[in-house]
Tab-separated table of C-alpha atoms and ligand atoms in Angstrom:
chain	number	residue	atom	x	y	z
A	1	MET	CA	30.885	-21.616	12.889
A	2	ASN	CA	32.626	-21.216	9.394
A	3	SER	CA	35.028	-18.302	9.218
A	4	GLY	CA	33.568	-15.464	7.023
A	5	CYS	CA	29.908	-16.228	8.384
A	6	LEU	CA	28.210	-12.894	9.185
A	7	LEU	CA	24.581	-14.161	9.946
A	8	GLN	CA	23.285	-17.510	10.892
A	9	THR	CA	19.682	-18.479	11.569
A	10	ARG	CA	18.939	-21.762	13.268
A	11	GLY	CA	15.289	-23.099	13.239
A	12	VAL	CA	13.809	-19.686	13.420
A	13	GLY	CA	10.228	-19.209	13.020
A	14	VAL	CA	7.270	-16.855	14.016
A	15	ARG	CA	3.580	-17.470	14.351
A	16	PHE	CA	0.900	-14.742	14.024
A	17	GLY	CA	-2.250	-16.003	15.616
A	18	GLY	CA	-2.642	-19.402	14.047
A	19	ILE	CA	-0.368	-18.624	10.936
A	20	SER	CA	3.066	-19.748	10.845
A	21	ALA	CA	4.673	-17.026	8.623
A	22	VAL	CA	8.360	-18.322	8.863
A	23	GLN	CA	8.864	-21.863	10.032
A	24	ASP	CA	12.146	-23.627	11.058
A	25	PHE	CA	14.297	-21.489	8.847
A	26	SER	CA	18.016	-22.081	8.753
A	27	PHE	CA	20.557	-20.448	6.571
A	28	GLN	CA	23.865	-18.853	6.721
A	29	VAL	CA	25.079	-15.516	4.958
A	30	ASN	CA	28.824	-15.107	4.673
A	31	GLU	CA	30.612	-11.713	4.647
A	32	GLY	CA	30.489	-10.166	1.092
A	33	GLU	CA	27.596	-12.306	-0.148
A	34	LEU	CA	24.794	-11.070	-2.193
A	35	VAL	CA	21.837	-13.365	-1.761
A	36	GLY	CA	18.442	-13.175	-3.548
A	37	LEU	CA	15.423	-14.070	-1.532
A	38	LEU	CA	12.440	-15.234	-3.725
A	39	GLY	CA	9.118	-16.728	-3.061
A	40	PRO	CA	5.381	-16.341	-3.973
A	41	ASN	CA	3.231	-13.640	-2.385
A	42	GLY	CA	2.844	-14.507	1.354
A	43	ALA	CA	5.758	-16.866	1.537
A	44	GLY	CA	7.285	-15.092	4.528
A	45	LYS	CA	10.026	-13.232	2.829
A	46	THR	CA	9.334	-9.769	4.438
A	47	THR	CA	8.795	-11.504	7.758
A	48	LEU	CA	12.389	-13.121	7.483
A	49	LEU	CA	13.891	-9.865	7.017
A	50	ARG	CA	11.874	-8.466	9.886
A	51	LEU	CA	13.112	-11.380	12.155
A	52	ILE	CA	16.684	-10.751	11.279
A	53	SER	CA	16.437	-6.961	11.688
A	54	GLY	CA	14.530	-7.301	14.946
A	55	VAL	CA	11.234	-5.804	13.807
A	56	VAL	CA	9.476	-8.999	14.727
A	57	PRO	CA	10.776	-11.165	17.711
A	58	PRO	CA	11.027	-14.933	16.725
A	59	SER	CA	8.804	-17.344	18.508
A	60	GLU	CA	11.382	-20.193	18.094
A	61	GLY	CA	15.008	-20.523	16.939
A	62	GLU	CA	18.131	-18.568	17.154
A	63	ILE	CA	19.539	-15.581	15.181
A	64	ILE	CA	23.368	-15.271	15.370
A	65	PHE	CA	25.126	-12.184	13.928
A	66	ARG	CA	29.048	-12.032	14.073
A	67	ASP	CA	29.085	-14.838	16.790
A	68	GLU	CA	26.508	-13.081	18.962
A	69	ARG	CA	23.059	-14.473	19.656
A	70	ILE	CA	20.774	-11.504	18.944
A	71	ASN	CA	17.255	-13.017	19.305
A	72	ARG	CA	16.317	-10.934	22.083
A	73	LEU	CA	17.861	-7.666	20.881
A	74	LYS	CA	15.537	-5.023	19.668
A	75	SER	CA	15.992	-3.538	16.179
A	76	PRO	CA	17.910	-0.373	17.380
A	77	ALA	CA	20.571	-2.503	19.155
A	78	ARG	CA	20.652	-4.707	15.852
A	79	ALA	CA	21.118	-1.670	13.794
A	80	GLN	CA	24.046	-0.725	16.032
A	81	ARG	CA	25.624	-3.914	15.464
A	82	GLY	CA	25.323	-3.437	11.634
A	83	ILE	CA	21.855	-4.739	10.382
A	84	ALA	CA	20.006	-2.313	8.243
A	85	LEU	CA	16.494	-2.936	6.783
A	86	SER	CA	15.402	-1.042	3.746
A	87	HIS	CA	11.675	-1.147	3.503
A	88	GLN	CA	9.469	-1.913	0.452
A	89	ILE	CA	7.173	0.967	1.065
A	90	VAL	CA	9.271	4.218	1.222
A	91	ARG	CA	8.199	6.613	3.871
A	92	PRO	CA	10.594	9.510	3.864
A	93	PHE	CA	9.986	12.603	6.210
A	94	ARG	CA	8.109	14.668	3.764
A	95	SER	CA	8.728	18.010	5.532
A	96	MET	CA	12.549	17.346	5.374
A	97	THR	CA	14.947	17.541	2.399
A	98	LEU	CA	16.537	14.393	1.043
A	99	ILE	CA	19.847	15.251	2.653
A	100	GLU	CA	18.096	15.876	6.115
A	101	ASN	CA	16.389	12.620	5.714
A	102	VAL	CA	19.759	11.039	5.458
A	103	VAL	CA	21.299	12.935	8.262
A	104	LEU	CA	18.560	11.639	10.555
A	105	ALA	CA	19.238	8.009	9.543
A	106	ALA	CA	22.941	8.598	10.062
A	107	GLY	CA	22.549	10.472	13.356
A	108	ALA	CA	19.970	8.319	14.893
A	109	PRO	CA	22.141	5.359	16.040
A	110	ILE	CA	24.844	7.652	17.459
A	111	THR	CA	23.008	10.452	19.049
A	112	ARG	CA	19.678	11.265	20.390
A	113	THR	CA	20.366	15.128	20.424
A	114	PRO	CA	17.990	17.010	18.384
A	115	TRP	CA	19.428	18.580	15.075
A	116	ARG	CA	18.711	22.170	16.408
A	117	ALA	CA	20.689	21.490	19.501
A	118	LEU	CA	23.745	20.187	17.734
A	119	GLY	CA	27.009	22.309	17.239
A	120	THR	CA	27.849	23.787	13.959
A	121	MET	CA	30.833	21.190	13.599
A	122	ASP	CA	28.576	18.313	14.315
A	123	ARG	CA	25.964	19.467	11.891
A	124	HIS	CA	28.710	20.099	9.144
A	125	HIS	CA	30.166	16.636	9.861
A	126	LEU	CA	26.788	14.910	9.636
A	127	ARG	CA	25.852	16.758	6.463
A	128	SER	CA	29.050	15.883	4.544
A	129	GLU	CA	28.810	12.387	5.627
A	130	ALA	CA	25.071	12.311	4.346
A	131	MET	CA	26.150	13.886	0.986
A	132	GLN	CA	28.530	10.940	0.465
A	133	TYR	CA	25.575	8.487	0.773
A	134	LEU	CA	23.422	10.492	-1.585
A	135	GLU	CA	26.525	10.746	-3.991
A	136	LYS	CA	26.928	6.857	-3.632
A	137	VAL	CA	23.134	6.336	-4.785
A	138	GLY	CA	23.313	8.964	-7.343
A	139	ILE	CA	20.973	11.829	-6.081
A	140	ALA	CA	23.399	14.167	-4.643
A	141	GLN	CA	22.535	16.867	-7.144
A	142	ILE	CA	18.974	17.149	-5.719
A	143	ALA	CA	20.144	16.885	-1.916
A	144	ASP	CA	18.118	19.871	-0.851
A	145	ARG	CA	14.869	19.084	-2.543
A	146	LEU	CA	11.935	17.780	-0.746
A	147	PRO	CA	10.842	14.070	-1.337
A	148	SER	CA	7.167	14.914	-2.150
A	149	ALA	CA	8.049	16.208	-5.684
A	150	GLN	CA	10.427	13.348	-6.474
A	151	PRO	CA	9.734	10.268	-8.568
A	152	LEU	CA	9.667	6.725	-6.973
A	153	GLY	CA	13.154	5.899	-8.470
A	154	VAL	CA	14.668	8.706	-6.331
A	155	LEU	CA	12.657	7.748	-3.202
A	156	LYS	CA	13.984	4.237	-3.673
A	157	ARG	CA	17.476	5.503	-3.915
A	158	LEU	CA	16.922	7.587	-0.886
A	159	GLU	CA	15.656	4.667	1.035
A	160	VAL	CA	18.871	2.835	0.240
A	161	ALA	CA	21.207	5.920	1.339
A	162	ARG	CA	19.151	6.083	4.622
A	163	ALA	CA	20.085	2.415	5.290
A	164	LEU	CA	23.622	2.943	4.102
A	165	ALA	CA	23.886	5.851	6.451
A	166	THR	CA	23.876	3.306	9.523
A	167	LYS	CA	26.993	1.751	8.107
A	168	PRO	CA	25.596	-1.601	7.776
A	169	ARG	CA	27.479	-4.820	7.723
A	170	LEU	CA	24.274	-6.536	6.463
A	171	LEU	CA	21.889	-4.691	4.246
A	172	LEU	CA	18.557	-6.143	3.922
A	173	LEU	CA	16.440	-4.820	0.957
A	174	ASP	CA	12.885	-5.372	0.589
A	175	GLU	CA	11.769	-5.278	-3.060
A	176	PRO	CA	13.852	-2.097	-3.994
A	177	LEU	CA	12.952	-2.450	-7.553
A	178	ALA	CA	9.162	-2.698	-7.195
A	179	GLY	CA	7.276	-0.162	-9.207
A	180	LEU	CA	10.170	0.962	-11.124
A	181	GLY	CA	10.306	1.002	-14.882
A	182	HIS	CA	12.553	-1.347	-16.825
A	183	ALA	CA	15.374	0.961	-17.291
A	184	GLU	CA	15.325	2.350	-13.804
A	185	ALA	CA	15.110	-1.121	-12.353
A	186	ILE	CA	18.280	-2.158	-14.118
A	187	ARG	CA	20.091	1.150	-13.011
A	188	LEU	CA	19.040	0.340	-9.404
A	189	ALA	CA	20.139	-3.430	-9.585
A	190	ASP	CA	23.517	-2.031	-11.163
A	191	LEU	CA	23.778	0.207	-7.749
A	192	ILE	CA	23.088	-2.878	-5.612
A	193	LEU	CA	25.717	-4.741	-7.528
A	194	GLU	CA	28.221	-1.810	-6.865
A	195	LEU	CA	27.290	-1.655	-3.148
A	196	ASN	CA	28.102	-5.399	-2.886
A	197	ALA	CA	31.246	-5.055	-4.824
A	198	ALA	CA	32.392	-2.162	-2.507
A	199	GLY	CA	32.005	-4.687	0.382
A	200	THR	CA	28.318	-4.664	1.779
A	201	THR	CA	26.776	-7.927	2.281
A	202	ILE	CA	23.324	-8.003	1.030
A	203	VAL	CA	20.220	-9.984	1.319
A	204	LEU	CA	17.645	-8.836	-1.360
A	205	ILE	CA	13.900	-9.656	-1.689
A	206	GLU	CA	12.689	-9.170	-5.204
A	207	HIS	CA	10.079	-10.258	-7.534
A	208	ASN	CA	11.985	-8.977	-10.576
A	209	LEU	CA	13.466	-12.309	-11.508
A	210	ALA	CA	15.400	-11.384	-14.466
A	211	GLU	CA	17.203	-8.750	-12.385
A	212	VAL	CA	17.611	-11.259	-9.396
A	213	ILE	CA	19.177	-13.928	-11.707
A	214	ARG	CA	21.483	-11.223	-13.263
A	215	ILE	CA	22.833	-9.954	-10.109
A	216	CYS	CA	22.581	-12.623	-7.307
A	217	PRO	CA	25.101	-15.519	-7.349
A	218	ARG	CA	23.072	-17.236	-4.782
A	219	ILE	CA	19.210	-17.622	-4.518
A	220	VAL	CA	17.107	-18.843	-1.520
A	221	VAL	CA	13.407	-19.651	-2.120
A	222	LEU	CA	10.822	-19.597	0.511
A	223	ASN	CA	7.422	-21.335	0.237
A	224	ASN	CA	4.731	-21.385	2.974
A	225	GLY	CA	7.212	-19.949	5.440
A	226	GLN	CA	9.842	-22.695	4.773
A	227	LYS	CA	13.116	-22.854	2.980
A	228	MET	CA	12.454	-24.748	-0.426
A	229	ALA	CA	15.783	-24.226	-2.133
A	230	ASP	CA	19.158	-22.629	-1.641
A	231	GLY	CA	22.078	-22.510	-3.767
A	232	PRO	CA	23.679	-21.072	-6.902
A	233	ALA	CA	21.224	-19.095	-8.882
A	234	ALA	CA	21.298	-21.312	-11.978
A	235	ASP	CA	20.701	-24.573	-9.974
A	236	VAL	CA	17.859	-22.883	-7.900
A	237	MET	CA	16.071	-21.882	-11.207
A	238	ARG	CA	16.304	-25.331	-12.565
A	239	ASN	CA	14.912	-26.933	-9.364
A	240	PRO	CA	11.542	-28.662	-10.283
A	241	ALA	CA	10.038	-27.846	-6.907
A	242	VAL	CA	10.851	-24.162	-7.257
A	243	ILE	CA	9.467	-24.135	-10.959
A	244	ASP	CA	6.273	-25.824	-9.615
A	245	ALA	CA	5.667	-23.553	-6.661
A	246	TYR	CA	6.965	-20.299	-7.945
A	247	LEU	CA	8.099	-19.989	-11.415
A	248	GLY	CA	5.090	-21.972	-12.762
A	249	GLU	CA	2.640	-19.477	-11.378
A	250	GLY	CA	0.600	-17.606	-13.846
B	1	ATP	P1	4.909	-10.640	-0.515
B	1	ATP	O1	5.815	-11.119	-1.597
B	1	ATP	O2	3.540	-10.464	-1.039
B	1	ATP	O3	5.410	-9.237	0.123
B	1	ATP	P2	5.981	-12.294	1.755
B	1	ATP	O4	6.633	-13.412	1.159
B	1	ATP	O5	6.937	-11.011	1.991
B	1	ATP	O6	4.929	-11.701	0.658
B	1	ATP	P3	5.036	-12.007	4.367
B	1	ATP	O7	4.520	-10.419	4.233
B	1	ATP	O8	6.223	-12.230	5.163
B	1	ATP	O9	5.226	-12.631	3.017
B	1	ATP	O10	3.824	-12.906	4.971
B	1	ATP	C1	3.778	-14.186	5.422
B	1	ATP	C2	2.507	-14.478	6.030
B	1	ATP	O11	2.404	-13.949	7.295
B	1	ATP	C3	1.310	-13.936	5.247
B	1	ATP	O12	0.303	-15.021	5.432
B	1	ATP	C4	0.931	-12.616	6.009
B	1	ATP	O13	-0.436	-12.477	5.824
B	1	ATP	C5	1.207	-13.058	7.457
B	1	ATP	N1	1.686	-11.982	8.240
B	1	ATP	C6	2.913	-11.201	8.077
B	1	ATP	N2	2.864	-10.390	9.067
B	1	ATP	C7	1.801	-10.408	9.719
B	1	ATP	C8	1.322	-9.736	11.001
B	1	ATP	N3	2.002	-8.710	11.511
B	1	ATP	N4	0.325	-10.248	11.463
B	1	ATP	C9	-0.479	-11.171	10.996
B	1	ATP	N5	-0.042	-11.912	10.041
B	1	ATP	C10	0.982	-11.494	9.284
């Protein structure tokens, strides 16, 4: 393995019934990278992130994270090792405030003690830590509001804060910009850039091509569950197979 390698998949695949959602997928992500994962609808992008984060066990192949084979580990064990998945559909706990949602995410890997049973010191510590994540994503000023009244842009930021609260070494973002207006999408893409510049390695699924090309130095393209291209963004965008399969759509 090369030095700096954080994640490696070798021949990873999964079948659902007769469908190969991901097939023979091999790639490597190095510490500090920001990788865009593109592909048409149904290409297997979300399934690949689920395979890496442990939501779905692979039918074949190996997943290696920081020199450890993690294929058989369930998602909580992978989260403890530093893999965080931020979902496309945001589902915060509606009866909890924004900060309580982050506290829950931060506390989950380290303690199974219910919030009410925690001592004042522990609560204070978890709350001030959660506030730092809300500050990082730019929603600290509304920390004590409920999610229900918040626009999608805030909920997307909350989802990123919840993932950051697990202190990830590898952050997997599934369509964070989906559904956002133009200006808000640019602001969130800028935040992703900042998180990466601050040291978090990121793999990002996104259909917003302009933003992926702007922020991701490297792009991987999936098609029919298989890797079609992998390289510097400018090269991948000029690849005729990619243009045919993906960019030529519509
Ligand atoms: P999109 O861009 O539309 O989100 P995607 O590239 O993320 O698509 P996936 O959601 O990974 O694609 O789906 C890949 C294929 O696997 C699709 O054919 C999908 O229907 C199938 N699939 C995914 N999850 C399951 C599941 N749990 N059970 C059965 N089939 C599934």
